[in-house]
Amino acid sequence: MSPDALVGNITNLLEVWVAGWAGCRGYQTSVEGRFPAALRADTTGDWEYFAHDPSDAEFAALAAKTAEAPTRVLTILTNDVLRYRQLAEKHALNVTSASQAMMIVDMETQDTEDPWLSDDELQLVTSELDGVHHAVVRSGDTVAASGRVFVVDGTAVFDKIVTEPQFQRRGLGSFIMKALAAQAIGPDVENGLLLASLDGQKLYSHLGWSTVCRVLMLSTSNEGTDLSVG
């Protein structure tokens, strides 16, 4: 299915992304109402709830579940950020992140050839475990950049694309994306999907990715977990 067709059903797109993100991280998933949830066992140790443009009643129910513990997070995908900021205030939730975006790409437009490093100081190491493809660029014993990808229903979900500060501005973010695409691509893989930080959005836009919607993260705590780094 083309990216345009997928974007017509963002709720389904959210389900695919959560399944891929949870697959990358080994998270347990569940359903709350008609929306997905994931247990962030390696970070907060608690549930994160997800929804795309929930109704007022759905938001109230999800907010109540989120408010049961300060470690819980409610993540809303929407292009009506003001509405959900107001609902969050009404239900005593704080905005912990409003800078991320969900992005999508047609994998046919991506370079899926095995990339090569022009810097002899750096080495690419790839691996696969339980369906999760990993790519790591090392400088000796030091990790310079890394990322992973998991395929769900013909969609490659990319996760934790990180370039360490001392190795930034050397094109390693693009390199990791190419290395992961080369591993994940197959006859059934049509689209790529991810959640991106502000810096990531610039990189992925340059690589041909398009923004689907904004991402608003809410919690009773002022120390919410940002998916782009968590």
PDB file of C-alpha atoms in Angstrom:
ATOM      1  CA  MET A   1       0.000   0.000   0.000  1.00  0.00           C
ATOM      2  CA  SER A   2       1.329   3.451  -0.889  1.00  0.00           C
ATOM      3  CA  PRO A   3       2.208   6.041   1.783  1.00  0.00           C
ATOM      4  CA  ASP A   4      -0.694   8.230   0.600  1.00  0.00           C
ATOM      5  CA  ALA A   5      -3.142   5.375   1.167  1.00  0.00           C
ATOM      6  CA  LEU A   6      -1.695   4.660   4.602  1.00  0.00           C
ATOM      7  CA  VAL A   7      -1.891   8.301   5.669  1.00  0.00           C
ATOM      8  CA  GLY A   8      -5.632   8.136   5.040  1.00  0.00           C
ATOM      9  CA  ASN A   9      -5.917   5.918   8.139  1.00  0.00           C
ATOM     10  CA  ILE A  10      -3.542   7.288  10.763  1.00  0.00           C
ATOM     11  CA  THR A  11      -5.081   5.140  13.502  1.00  0.00           C
ATOM     12  CA  ASN A  12      -3.980   2.046  11.587  1.00  0.00           C
ATOM     13  CA  LEU A  13      -0.630   3.660  10.903  1.00  0.00           C
ATOM     14  CA  LEU A  14      -0.225   4.231  14.649  1.00  0.00           C
ATOM     15  CA  GLU A  15      -0.930   0.554  15.316  1.00  0.00           C
ATOM     16  CA  VAL A  16       1.736  -0.452  12.790  1.00  0.00           C
ATOM     17  CA  TRP A  17       4.250   1.962  14.300  1.00  0.00           C
ATOM     18  CA  VAL A  18       3.616   0.772  17.882  1.00  0.00           C
ATOM     19  CA  ALA A  19       3.973  -2.853  16.777  1.00  0.00           C
ATOM     20  CA  GLY A  20       7.278  -2.076  15.035  1.00  0.00           C
ATOM     21  CA  TRP A  21       8.611   0.144  17.830  1.00  0.00           C
ATOM     22  CA  ALA A  22       7.686  -2.451  20.446  1.00  0.00           C
ATOM     23  CA  GLY A  23       9.239  -5.145  18.247  1.00  0.00           C
ATOM     24  CA  CYS A  24      12.493  -3.185  18.094  1.00  0.00           C
ATOM     25  CA  ARG A  25      12.582  -2.853  21.867  1.00  0.00           C
ATOM     26  CA  GLY A  26      11.026  -6.124  22.987  1.00  0.00           C
ATOM     27  CA  TYR A  27       8.089  -4.383  24.662  1.00  0.00           C
ATOM     28  CA  GLN A  28       4.849  -6.053  25.710  1.00  0.00           C
ATOM     29  CA  THR A  29       1.844  -4.458  24.012  1.00  0.00           C
ATOM     30  CA  SER A  30      -1.826  -4.218  24.877  1.00  0.00           C
ATOM     31  CA  VAL A  31      -4.970  -2.361  23.830  1.00  0.00           C
ATOM     32  CA  GLU A  32      -6.753   0.379  25.756  1.00  0.00           C
ATOM     33  CA  GLY A  33     -10.156   1.028  24.212  1.00  0.00           C
ATOM     34  CA  ARG A  34      -9.489   1.095  20.476  1.00  0.00           C
ATOM     35  CA  PHE A  35      -5.888   2.265  20.788  1.00  0.00           C
ATOM     36  CA  PRO A  36      -2.529   0.520  21.429  1.00  0.00           C
ATOM     37  CA  ALA A  37      -0.364   0.649  24.537  1.00  0.00           C
ATOM     38  CA  ALA A  38       3.154  -0.546  25.336  1.00  0.00           C
ATOM     39  CA  LEU A  39       4.931  -1.441  28.571  1.00  0.00           C
ATOM     40  CA  ARG A  40       8.262   0.401  28.605  1.00  0.00           C
ATOM     41  CA  ALA A  41      10.072  -2.223  30.648  1.00  0.00           C
ATOM     42  CA  ASP A  42      13.590  -0.859  30.043  1.00  0.00           C
ATOM     43  CA  THR A  43      12.906   2.817  30.834  1.00  0.00           C
ATOM     44  CA  THR A  44       9.925   3.907  32.924  1.00  0.00           C
ATOM     45  CA  GLY A  45       8.803   0.365  33.722  1.00  0.00           C
ATOM     46  CA  ASP A  46       5.248   1.500  33.112  1.00  0.00           C
ATOM     47  CA  TRP A  47       2.640   1.847  30.377  1.00  0.00           C
ATOM     48  CA  GLU A  48       2.575   4.319  27.549  1.00  0.00           C
ATOM     49  CA  TYR A  49      -0.795   4.850  25.880  1.00  0.00           C
ATOM     50  CA  PHE A  50      -1.185   6.001  22.285  1.00  0.00           C
ATOM     51  CA  ALA A  51      -4.086   7.528  20.378  1.00  0.00           C
ATOM     52  CA  HIS A  52      -4.789   9.358  17.138  1.00  0.00           C
ATOM     53  CA  ASP A  53      -7.329  12.186  17.488  1.00  0.00           C
ATOM     54  CA  PRO A  54      -9.308  10.547  20.331  1.00  0.00           C
ATOM     55  CA  SER A  55     -12.774  11.868  21.167  1.00  0.00           C
ATOM     56  CA  ASP A  56     -13.227  13.876  24.358  1.00  0.00           C
ATOM     57  CA  ALA A  57     -14.570  10.771  26.111  1.00  0.00           C
ATOM     58  CA  GLU A  58     -11.714   8.597  24.838  1.00  0.00           C
ATOM     59  CA  PHE A  59      -9.194  11.210  25.928  1.00  0.00           C
ATOM     60  CA  ALA A  60     -10.754  11.362  29.402  1.00  0.00           C
ATOM     61  CA  ALA A  61     -10.501   7.577  29.785  1.00  0.00           C
ATOM     62  CA  LEU A  62      -6.883   7.515  28.612  1.00  0.00           C
ATOM     63  CA  ALA A  63      -6.009  10.486  30.824  1.00  0.00           C
ATOM     64  CA  ALA A  64      -7.458   8.672  33.837  1.00  0.00           C
ATOM     65  CA  LYS A  65      -5.296   5.600  33.103  1.00  0.00           C
ATOM     66  CA  THR A  66      -2.245   7.819  32.630  1.00  0.00           C
ATOM     67  CA  ALA A  67      -2.868   9.655  35.910  1.00  0.00           C
ATOM     68  CA  GLU A  68      -2.700   6.404  37.886  1.00  0.00           C
ATOM     69  CA  ALA A  69       1.118   6.746  38.027  1.00  0.00           C
ATOM     70  CA  PRO A  70       3.579   9.587  37.319  1.00  0.00           C
ATOM     71  CA  THR A  71       5.647   7.198  35.190  1.00  0.00           C
ATOM     72  CA  ARG A  72       2.821   6.700  32.689  1.00  0.00           C
ATOM     73  CA  VAL A  73       2.727   8.622  29.418  1.00  0.00           C
ATOM     74  CA  LEU A  74      -0.100   9.428  27.009  1.00  0.00           C
ATOM     75  CA  THR A  75       1.062  10.075  23.442  1.00  0.00           C
ATOM     76  CA  ILE A  76      -1.368  11.742  21.046  1.00  0.00           C
ATOM     77  CA  LEU A  77      -0.892  11.831  17.277  1.00  0.00           C
ATOM     78  CA  THR A  78      -2.731  14.820  15.860  1.00  0.00           C
ATOM     79  CA  ASN A  79      -2.607  17.881  13.669  1.00  0.00           C
ATOM     80  CA  ASP A  80      -4.840  19.733  16.147  1.00  0.00           C
ATOM     81  CA  VAL A  81      -2.262  20.239  18.880  1.00  0.00           C
ATOM     82  CA  LEU A  82      -4.152  23.151  20.500  1.00  0.00           C
ATOM     83  CA  ARG A  83      -7.244  21.007  21.147  1.00  0.00           C
ATOM     84  CA  TYR A  84      -5.269  18.329  22.958  1.00  0.00           C
ATOM     85  CA  ARG A  85      -3.212  20.837  24.898  1.00  0.00           C
ATOM     86  CA  GLN A  86      -6.495  22.225  26.213  1.00  0.00           C
ATOM     87  CA  LEU A  87      -7.833  18.751  27.010  1.00  0.00           C
ATOM     88  CA  ALA A  88      -4.572  17.918  28.779  1.00  0.00           C
ATOM     89  CA  GLU A  89      -4.908  20.993  30.987  1.00  0.00           C
ATOM     90  CA  LYS A  90      -8.531  20.085  31.747  1.00  0.00           C
ATOM     91  CA  HIS A  91      -7.443  16.615  32.909  1.00  0.00           C
ATOM     92  CA  ALA A  92      -4.360  17.838  34.847  1.00  0.00           C
ATOM     93  CA  LEU A  93      -1.795  16.405  32.437  1.00  0.00           C
ATOM     94  CA  ASN A  94       1.419  18.218  31.548  1.00  0.00           C
ATOM     95  CA  VAL A  95       2.875  18.486  28.056  1.00  0.00           C
ATOM     96  CA  THR A  96       6.259  16.770  28.243  1.00  0.00           C
ATOM     97  CA  SER A  97       7.074  16.857  24.526  1.00  0.00           C
ATOM     98  CA  ALA A  98       5.468  18.585  21.558  1.00  0.00           C
ATOM     99  CA  SER A  99       8.356  18.690  19.103  1.00  0.00           C
ATOM    100  CA  GLN A 100       8.179  15.259  17.480  1.00  0.00           C
ATOM    101  CA  ALA A 101       6.476  14.144  14.284  1.00  0.00           C
ATOM    102  CA  MET A 102       5.470  10.872  12.671  1.00  0.00           C
ATOM    103  CA  MET A 103       7.079  10.558   9.236  1.00  0.00           C
ATOM    104  CA  ILE A 104       6.625   8.145   6.334  1.00  0.00           C
ATOM    105  CA  VAL A 105       8.414   7.291   3.082  1.00  0.00           C
ATOM    106  CA  ASP A 106       7.950   5.098   0.030  1.00  0.00           C
ATOM    107  CA  MET A 107      10.865   2.665   0.320  1.00  0.00           C
ATOM    108  CA  GLU A 108      11.155   2.535  -3.475  1.00  0.00           C
ATOM    109  CA  THR A 109      12.542   6.073  -3.265  1.00  0.00           C
ATOM    110  CA  GLN A 110      15.274   5.084  -0.803  1.00  0.00           C
ATOM    111  CA  ASP A 111      18.816   3.949  -1.498  1.00  0.00           C
ATOM    112  CA  THR A 112      18.799   0.305  -0.418  1.00  0.00           C
ATOM    113  CA  GLU A 113      22.248  -0.663  -1.682  1.00  0.00           C
ATOM    114  CA  ASP A 114      24.767  -1.684   0.972  1.00  0.00           C
ATOM    115  CA  PRO A 115      26.557   1.578   1.832  1.00  0.00           C
ATOM    116  CA  TRP A 116      30.293   1.950   2.326  1.00  0.00           C
ATOM    117  CA  LEU A 117      32.270   4.196   4.652  1.00  0.00           C
ATOM    118  CA  SER A 118      34.814   6.531   3.103  1.00  0.00           C
ATOM    119  CA  ASP A 119      36.490   7.081   6.496  1.00  0.00           C
ATOM    120  CA  ASP A 120      38.941   4.277   7.320  1.00  0.00           C
ATOM    121  CA  GLU A 121      38.638   5.201  11.002  1.00  0.00           C
ATOM    122  CA  LEU A 122      35.050   3.930  11.023  1.00  0.00           C
ATOM    123  CA  GLN A 123      33.600   0.447  10.681  1.00  0.00           C
ATOM    124  CA  LEU A 124      30.015  -0.690  10.061  1.00  0.00           C
ATOM    125  CA  VAL A 125      28.697  -3.712  11.977  1.00  0.00           C
ATOM    126  CA  THR A 126      25.267  -5.130  11.129  1.00  0.00           C
ATOM    127  CA  SER A 127      23.297  -7.877  12.820  1.00  0.00           C
ATOM    128  CA  GLU A 128      19.811  -9.365  13.141  1.00  0.00           C
ATOM    129  CA  LEU A 129      18.145 -10.878  16.206  1.00  0.00           C
ATOM    130  CA  ASP A 130      14.497 -11.916  16.514  1.00  0.00           C
ATOM    131  CA  GLY A 131      13.596  -9.943  13.418  1.00  0.00           C
ATOM    132  CA  VAL A 132      15.267  -6.737  14.598  1.00  0.00           C
ATOM    133  CA  HIS A 133      17.986  -5.466  12.258  1.00  0.00           C
ATOM    134  CA  HIS A 134      20.774  -3.463  13.888  1.00  0.00           C
ATOM    135  CA  ALA A 135      23.403  -1.197  12.350  1.00  0.00           C
ATOM    136  CA  VAL A 136      26.304   0.223  14.360  1.00  0.00           C
ATOM    137  CA  VAL A 137      29.179   2.416  13.189  1.00  0.00           C
ATOM    138  CA  ARG A 138      32.240   2.158  15.439  1.00  0.00           C
ATOM    139  CA  SER A 139      35.435   4.082  15.786  1.00  0.00           C
ATOM    140  CA  GLY A 140      37.634   1.514  17.463  1.00  0.00           C
ATOM    141  CA  ASP A 141      35.759   0.518  20.619  1.00  0.00           C
ATOM    142  CA  THR A 142      33.587   3.650  20.546  1.00  0.00           C
ATOM    143  CA  VAL A 143      30.065   3.655  19.085  1.00  0.00           C
ATOM    144  CA  ALA A 144      29.759   6.572  16.662  1.00  0.00           C
ATOM    145  CA  ALA A 145      26.213   5.974  15.384  1.00  0.00           C
ATOM    146  CA  SER A 146      23.545   3.307  15.584  1.00  0.00           C
ATOM    147  CA  GLY A 147      19.963   2.389  14.752  1.00  0.00           C
ATOM    148  CA  ARG A 148      17.546  -0.478  14.268  1.00  0.00           C
ATOM    149  CA  VAL A 149      14.534  -1.454  12.195  1.00  0.00           C
ATOM    150  CA  PHE A 150      11.679  -3.978  12.455  1.00  0.00           C
ATOM    151  CA  VAL A 151       9.251  -4.859   9.652  1.00  0.00           C
ATOM    152  CA  VAL A 152       5.483  -5.020  10.314  1.00  0.00           C
ATOM    153  CA  ASP A 153       2.910  -5.665   7.574  1.00  0.00           C
ATOM    154  CA  GLY A 154       5.136  -4.416   4.785  1.00  0.00           C
ATOM    155  CA  THR A 155       6.288  -1.348   6.733  1.00  0.00           C
ATOM    156  CA  ALA A 156       9.836  -0.906   8.023  1.00  0.00           C
ATOM    157  CA  VAL A 157       9.692   0.839  11.398  1.00  0.00           C
ATOM    158  CA  PHE A 158      12.985   2.606  12.175  1.00  0.00           C
ATOM    159  CA  ASP A 159      13.973   3.263  15.789  1.00  0.00           C
ATOM    160  CA  LYS A 160      16.701   4.907  17.885  1.00  0.00           C
ATOM    161  CA  ILE A 161      18.686   6.438  15.029  1.00  0.00           C
ATOM    162  CA  VAL A 162      21.457   8.068  17.059  1.00  0.00           C
ATOM    163  CA  THR A 163      24.722   9.790  16.158  1.00  0.00           C
ATOM    164  CA  GLU A 164      26.938  10.507  19.140  1.00  0.00           C
ATOM    165  CA  PRO A 165      27.759  14.218  19.581  1.00  0.00           C
ATOM    166  CA  GLN A 166      31.460  13.938  18.777  1.00  0.00           C
ATOM    167  CA  PHE A 167      30.653  12.235  15.447  1.00  0.00           C
ATOM    168  CA  GLN A 168      27.869  14.515  14.243  1.00  0.00           C
ATOM    169  CA  ARG A 169      27.934  16.465  10.955  1.00  0.00           C
ATOM    170  CA  ARG A 170      29.728  13.623   9.206  1.00  0.00           C
ATOM    171  CA  GLY A 171      26.709  12.134   7.440  1.00  0.00           C
ATOM    172  CA  LEU A 172      26.436   9.154   9.765  1.00  0.00           C
ATOM    173  CA  GLY A 173      22.694   9.573  10.335  1.00  0.00           C
ATOM    174  CA  SER A 174      22.064   9.161   6.600  1.00  0.00           C
ATOM    175  CA  PHE A 175      24.551   6.309   6.500  1.00  0.00           C
ATOM    176  CA  ILE A 176      22.772   4.397   9.285  1.00  0.00           C
ATOM    177  CA  MET A 177      19.425   4.856   7.538  1.00  0.00           C
ATOM    178  CA  LYS A 178      20.881   3.440   4.315  1.00  0.00           C
ATOM    179  CA  ALA A 179      22.485   0.520   6.146  1.00  0.00           C
ATOM    180  CA  LEU A 180      19.191  -0.334   7.854  1.00  0.00           C
ATOM    181  CA  ALA A 181      17.211   0.018   4.630  1.00  0.00           C
ATOM    182  CA  ALA A 182      19.645  -2.358   2.903  1.00  0.00           C
ATOM    183  CA  GLN A 183      18.970  -4.939   5.638  1.00  0.00           C
ATOM    184  CA  ALA A 184      15.208  -4.527   5.887  1.00  0.00           C
ATOM    185  CA  ILE A 185      14.258  -4.140   2.241  1.00  0.00           C
ATOM    186  CA  GLY A 186      12.449  -7.032   0.591  1.00  0.00           C
ATOM    187  CA  PRO A 187       9.679  -7.640  -1.925  1.00  0.00           C
ATOM    188  CA  ASP A 188       7.001  -7.076   0.721  1.00  0.00           C
ATOM    189  CA  VAL A 189       8.493  -3.935   2.275  1.00  0.00           C
ATOM    190  CA  GLU A 190       6.794  -0.924   0.712  1.00  0.00           C
ATOM    191  CA  ASN A 191       6.992   1.861   3.292  1.00  0.00           C
ATOM    192  CA  GLY A 192       9.163   3.265   6.048  1.00  0.00           C
ATOM    193  CA  LEU A 193       7.795   4.765   9.257  1.00  0.00           C
ATOM    194  CA  LEU A 194       9.297   6.499  12.291  1.00  0.00           C
ATOM    195  CA  LEU A 195       8.859   9.141  14.970  1.00  0.00           C
ATOM    196  CA  ALA A 196      11.381  11.937  14.651  1.00  0.00           C
ATOM    197  CA  SER A 197      12.816  14.631  16.887  1.00  0.00           C
ATOM    198  CA  LEU A 198      13.283  18.156  15.510  1.00  0.00           C
ATOM    199  CA  ASP A 199      16.829  17.370  14.384  1.00  0.00           C
ATOM    200  CA  GLY A 200      15.682  14.066  12.937  1.00  0.00           C
ATOM    201  CA  GLN A 201      12.922  15.753  10.952  1.00  0.00           C
ATOM    202  CA  LYS A 202      15.513  17.811   9.088  1.00  0.00           C
ATOM    203  CA  LEU A 203      17.530  14.704   8.220  1.00  0.00           C
ATOM    204  CA  TYR A 204      14.568  12.590   7.143  1.00  0.00           C
ATOM    205  CA  SER A 205      13.018  15.389   5.096  1.00  0.00           C
ATOM    206  CA  HIS A 206      16.329  15.613   3.234  1.00  0.00           C
ATOM    207  CA  LEU A 207      16.086  11.859   2.596  1.00  0.00           C
ATOM    208  CA  GLY A 208      12.587  12.194   1.121  1.00  0.00           C
ATOM    209  CA  TRP A 209      10.405  11.444   4.138  1.00  0.00           C
ATOM    210  CA  SER A 210       7.084  13.277   4.651  1.00  0.00           C
ATOM    211  CA  THR A 211       5.420  14.380   7.888  1.00  0.00           C
ATOM    212  CA  VAL A 212       2.146  12.612   8.711  1.00  0.00           C
ATOM    213  CA  CYS A 213       1.188  14.428  11.909  1.00  0.00           C
ATOM    214  CA  ARG A 214       2.496  15.949  15.105  1.00  0.00           C
ATOM    215  CA  VAL A 215       3.182  14.035  18.324  1.00  0.00           C
ATOM    216  CA  LEU A 216       2.119  15.346  21.725  1.00  0.00           C
ATOM    217  CA  MET A 217       3.323  13.563  24.876  1.00  0.00           C
ATOM    218  CA  LEU A 218       1.490  14.031  28.163  1.00  0.00           C
ATOM    219  CA  SER A 219       2.041  12.971  31.776  1.00  0.00           C
ATOM    220  CA  THR A 220       1.165  13.974  35.324  1.00  0.00           C
ATOM    221  CA  SER A 221       4.918  14.433  35.776  1.00  0.00           C
ATOM    222  CA  ASN A 222       7.056  17.217  34.358  1.00  0.00           C
ATOM    223  CA  GLU A 223       9.637  14.583  33.431  1.00  0.00           C
ATOM    224  CA  GLY A 224       7.979  12.727  30.570  1.00  0.00           C
ATOM    225  CA  THR A 225       9.865  10.301  28.361  1.00  0.00           C
ATOM    226  CA  ASP A 226      10.695  11.581  24.876  1.00  0.00           C
ATOM    227  CA  LEU A 227      10.401   8.782  22.318  1.00  0.00           C
ATOM    228  CA  SER A 228      13.083  10.326  20.174  1.00  0.00           C
ATOM    229  CA  VAL A 229      15.713   9.684  22.833  1.00  0.00           C
ATOM    230  CA  GLY A 230      14.130   7.196  25.225  1.00  0.00           C
TER     231      GLY A 230
END
